[in-house]
Amino acid sequence: MNWTNADARRLGATLRSLREQKVLTQEGLAYSAGLTKNSLQLLEAGRGSGRKDSTSPSNPRMATMTSLAGALDMSVSELLRKADL
């Protein structure tokens, strides 16, 4: 699969939606997943870098996906399915 900007944005929107459904702040989910708030913000925005001129999509590692899925009480495959990926 070729990871695109659209895929990154879709994953980010799904993460945001799931986080809000669980009434978690970005800080709360990031802490539960062992991430920084900044890295979660970038993932939710679908961005690979905080640089304003960066156009690279976020492309989280499997360990990050596993941590986020666990913090959201689901499997990675369920998270990807919810994101239609």
N, CA, C and O of each residue as an XYZ file, in Angstrom:
340
protein
N       0.843     -1.187      0.000
C       0.000      0.000      0.000
C       0.882      1.242      0.000
O       1.836      1.332      0.772
N       0.574      2.165     -0.835
C       1.284      3.436     -0.892
C       0.556      4.423      0.025
O      -0.590      4.788     -0.241
N       1.213      4.850      1.091
C       0.615      5.737      2.091
C       0.541      7.160      1.536
O       1.561      7.726      1.142
N      -0.648      7.731      1.503
C      -0.855      9.051      0.903
C      -1.256     10.087      1.950
O      -1.529      9.751      3.102
N      -1.286     11.337      1.534
C      -1.771     12.408      2.404
C      -3.224     12.151      2.799
O      -3.609     12.406      3.940
N      -4.031     11.650      1.867
C      -5.442     11.368      2.164
C      -5.562     10.282      3.224
O      -6.415     10.370      4.107
N      -4.715      9.258      3.146
C      -4.722      8.195      4.157
C      -4.361      8.767      5.526
O      -5.001      8.451      6.529
N      -3.340      9.603      5.555
C      -2.884     10.205      6.811
C      -3.983     11.076      7.420
O      -4.201     11.047      8.631
N      -4.673     11.851      6.580
C      -5.761     12.699      7.085
C      -6.937     11.855      7.586
O      -7.569     12.191      8.587
N      -7.222     10.762      6.881
C      -8.317      9.887      7.300
C      -8.006      9.232      8.648
O      -8.874      9.154      9.517
N      -6.766      8.760      8.819
C      -6.369      8.194     10.101
C      -6.455      9.254     11.188
O      -6.949      8.982     12.282
N      -5.978     10.463     10.898
C      -6.010     11.543     11.887
C      -7.424     11.894     12.304
O      -7.692     12.081     13.491
N      -8.328     11.984     11.347
C      -9.727     12.298     11.672
C     -10.350     11.188     12.502
O     -11.150     11.453     13.399
N      -9.986      9.953     12.207
C     -10.516      8.821     12.979
C      -9.982      8.854     14.402
O     -10.735      8.647     15.354
N      -8.695      9.110     14.554
C      -8.117      9.201     15.905
C      -8.812     10.296     16.711
O      -9.158     10.094     17.875
N      -9.012     11.447     16.088
C      -9.666     12.562     16.774
C     -11.092     12.181     17.193
O     -11.509     12.444     18.321
N     -11.818     11.569     16.283
C     -13.194     11.176     16.569
C     -13.260     10.159     17.709
O     -14.080     10.295     18.616
N     -12.409      9.155     17.664
C     -12.396      8.135     18.717
C     -11.987      8.730     20.059
O     -12.541      8.379     21.100
N     -11.006      9.641     20.022
C     -10.570     10.308     21.264
C     -11.712     11.115     21.861
O     -11.945     11.070     23.069
N     -12.419     11.851     21.019
C     -13.529     12.670     21.508
C     -14.681     11.805     22.025
O     -15.335     12.173     23.001
N     -14.937     10.665     21.387
C     -15.979      9.757     21.860
C     -15.666      9.240     23.260
O     -16.573      8.997     24.056
N     -14.383      9.075     23.555
C     -13.962      8.612     24.881
C     -13.775      9.769     25.854
O     -13.346      9.566     26.990
N     -14.095     10.979     25.413
C     -13.974     12.202     26.213
C     -12.551     12.339     26.780
O     -12.342     12.566     27.972
N     -11.594     12.191     25.867
C     -10.190     12.347     26.231
C      -9.630     13.603     25.575
O     -10.007     13.947     24.455
N      -8.749     14.272     26.262
C      -8.010     15.373     25.656
C      -6.857     14.775     24.849
O      -6.544     13.592     24.984
N      -6.235     15.593     24.020
C      -5.048     15.111     23.311
C      -3.975     14.716     24.312
O      -3.288     13.709     24.139
N      -3.841     15.503     25.342
C      -2.846     15.208     26.370
C      -3.145     13.882     27.062
O      -2.236     13.095     27.324
N      -4.417     13.638     27.358
C      -4.807     12.399     28.039
C      -4.550     11.165     27.192
O      -4.020     10.171     27.688
N      -4.922     11.220     25.912
C      -4.685     10.070     25.036
C      -3.194      9.879     24.808
O      -2.694      8.755     24.829
N      -2.496     10.970     24.593
C      -1.047     10.871     24.382
C      -0.375     10.220     25.580
O       0.468      9.338     25.414
N      -0.734     10.639     26.771
C      -0.152     10.077     27.986
C      -0.455      8.580     28.074
O       0.435      7.781     28.363
N      -1.704      8.206     27.826
C      -2.102      6.789     27.904
C      -1.363      5.939     26.880
O      -1.077      4.767     27.126
N      -1.055      6.532     25.735
C      -0.381      5.796     24.667
C       1.142      5.905     24.741
O       1.847      5.280     23.950
N       1.648      6.692     25.682
C       3.093      6.859     25.812
C       3.696      7.738     24.732
O       4.853      7.565     24.351
N       2.905      8.678     24.244
C       3.361      9.612     23.215
C       3.413     11.020     23.789
O       2.928     11.275     24.892
N       4.003     11.920     23.031
C       3.925     13.325     23.418
C       2.650     13.913     22.830
O       2.117     13.409     21.841
N       2.176     14.972     23.444
C       0.986     15.650     22.931
C       1.259     16.154     21.517
O       0.385     16.079     20.653
N       2.449     16.661     21.277
C       2.806     17.180     19.966
C       2.726     16.089     18.901
O       2.217     16.337     17.808
N       3.216     14.896     19.196
C       3.167     13.829     18.191
C       1.728     13.428     17.905
O       1.395     13.123     16.760
N       0.865     13.422     18.920
C      -0.541     13.113     18.693
C      -1.204     14.224     17.866
O      -2.015     13.942     16.983
N      -0.864     15.469     18.150
C      -1.409     16.584     17.364
C      -1.052     16.424     15.893
O      -1.898     16.624     15.021
N       0.188     16.068     15.616
C       0.618     15.877     14.230
C      -0.123     14.711     13.579
O      -0.539     14.808     12.424
N      -0.287     13.618     14.309
C      -1.020     12.472     13.762
C      -2.457     12.844     13.447
O      -2.968     12.499     12.382
N      -3.111     13.543     14.363
C      -4.503     13.939     14.133
C      -4.620     14.901     12.949
O      -5.637     14.920     12.256
N      -3.585     15.690     12.723
C      -3.584     16.621     11.591
C      -3.150     15.936     10.300
O      -3.264     16.517      9.221
N      -2.656     14.707     10.405
C      -2.193     13.983      9.228
C      -0.858     14.471      8.709
O      -0.499     14.226      7.558
N      -0.127     15.162      9.564
C       1.144     15.762      9.158
C       2.323     14.991      9.731
O       2.291     14.527     10.871
N       3.361     14.867      8.918
C       4.559     14.156      9.344
C       5.560     15.041     10.065
O       6.512     14.548     10.669
N       5.346     16.346     10.002
C       6.285     17.281     10.608
C       5.532     18.513     11.082
O       4.478     18.862     10.551
N       6.088     19.157     12.081
C       5.495     20.384     12.585
C       5.867     21.613     11.768
O       5.359     22.706     12.017
N       6.746     21.436     10.800
C       7.151     22.564      9.957
C       5.985     22.995      9.080
O       5.324     22.158      8.466
N       5.735     24.268      9.022
C       4.613     24.792      8.234
C       4.743     24.480      6.749
O       3.736     24.289      6.067
N       5.957     24.428      6.246
C       6.157     24.183      4.821
C       6.233     22.693      4.471
O       6.426     22.334      3.310
N       6.081     21.835      5.471
C       6.158     20.395      5.237
C       4.855     19.875      4.628
O       3.761     20.220      5.075
N       4.996     19.049      3.612
C       3.820     18.444      2.982
C       3.813     16.933      3.157
O       2.963     16.244      2.594
N       4.756     16.415      3.936
C       4.820     14.971      4.124
C       3.694     14.503      5.054
O       3.419     15.137      6.072
N       3.044     13.381      4.693
C       1.975     12.858      5.531
C       2.545     12.174      6.767
O       3.687     11.714      6.761
N       1.752     12.111      7.816
C       2.164     11.327      8.970
C       2.232      9.873      8.521
O       1.460      9.447      7.662
N       3.135      9.130      9.091
C       3.290      7.722      8.760
C       3.733      6.998     10.032
O       4.907      6.662     10.185
N       2.782      6.761     10.944
C       3.140      6.223     12.256
C       3.702      4.804     12.180
O       3.299      3.999     11.340
N       4.623      4.528     13.060
C       5.201      3.190     13.185
C       4.176      2.254     13.805
O       3.214      2.693     14.435
N       4.394      0.973     13.620
C       3.479     -0.023     14.172
C       3.422      0.085     15.697
O       2.354     -0.096     16.282
N       4.530      0.370     16.339
C       4.530      0.512     17.798
C       3.624      1.661     18.229
O       2.925      1.555     19.236
N       3.632      2.756     17.474
C       2.764      3.893     17.775
C       1.309      3.513     17.583
O       0.462      3.826     18.418
N       1.022      2.834     16.479
C      -0.353      2.396     16.207
C      -0.841      1.444     17.294
O      -1.987      1.535     17.734
N       0.020      0.538     17.722
C      -0.336     -0.414     18.773
C      -0.634      0.306     20.077
O      -1.599     -0.023     20.767
N       0.191      1.286     20.416
C      -0.015      2.055     21.652
C      -1.318      2.848     21.610
O      -2.075      2.873     22.580
N      -1.565      3.495     20.472
C      -2.797      4.281     20.336
C      -4.033      3.377     20.376
O      -5.009      3.677     21.064
N      -3.982      2.291     19.644
C      -5.118      1.366     19.632
C      -5.385      0.834     21.036
O      -6.538      0.760     21.460
N      -4.339      0.466     21.754
C      -4.500     -0.029     23.121
C      -5.111      1.015     24.039
O      -5.972      0.705     24.863
N      -4.658      2.255     23.892
C      -5.196      3.340     24.718
C      -6.657      3.619     24.392
O      -7.395      4.145     25.224
N      -7.075      3.262     23.168
C      -8.472      3.449     22.751
C      -9.289      2.163     22.925
O     -10.432      2.084     22.475
N      -8.698      1.162     23.576
C      -9.355     -0.123     23.856
C      -9.799     -0.850     22.589
O     -10.935     -1.313     22.493
N      -8.890     -0.943     21.619
C      -9.201     -1.675     20.396
C      -7.911     -2.221     19.806
O      -6.818     -1.891     20.266
N      -8.041     -3.045     18.800
C      -6.877     -3.584     18.103
C      -6.468     -2.627     16.992
O      -7.234     -1.749     16.594
N      -5.258     -2.810     16.502
C      -4.785     -1.996     15.391
C      -5.661     -2.237     14.164
O      -6.001     -1.296     13.446
N      -6.023     -3.491     13.924
C      -6.857     -3.780     12.751
C      -8.215     -3.097     12.859
O      -8.754     -2.630     11.856
N      -8.769     -3.033     14.065
C     -10.043     -2.334     14.255
C      -9.882     -0.830     14.015
O     -10.748     -0.200     13.408
N      -8.778     -0.263     14.491
C      -8.513      1.156     14.271
C      -8.385      1.451     12.777
O      -8.957      2.420     12.278
N      -7.633      0.612     12.071
C      -7.477      0.814     10.628
C      -8.800      0.625      9.882
O      -9.083      1.348      8.927
N      -9.595     -0.329     10.309
C     -10.890     -0.547      9.679
C     -11.796      0.670      9.879
O     -12.491      1.088      8.953
N     -11.787      1.239     11.096
C     -12.600      2.428     11.367
C     -12.153      3.618     10.506
O     -12.956      4.480     10.152
N     -10.863      3.645     10.181
C     -10.320      4.712      9.340
C     -10.474      4.394      7.853
O     -10.067      5.181      6.998
N     -11.060      3.245      7.553
C     -11.271      2.795      6.169
C      -9.934      2.673      5.435
O      -9.789      3.093      4.287
N      -8.957      2.078      6.144
C      -7.622      1.882      5.559
C      -7.322      0.392      5.407
O      -6.247      0.024      4.932
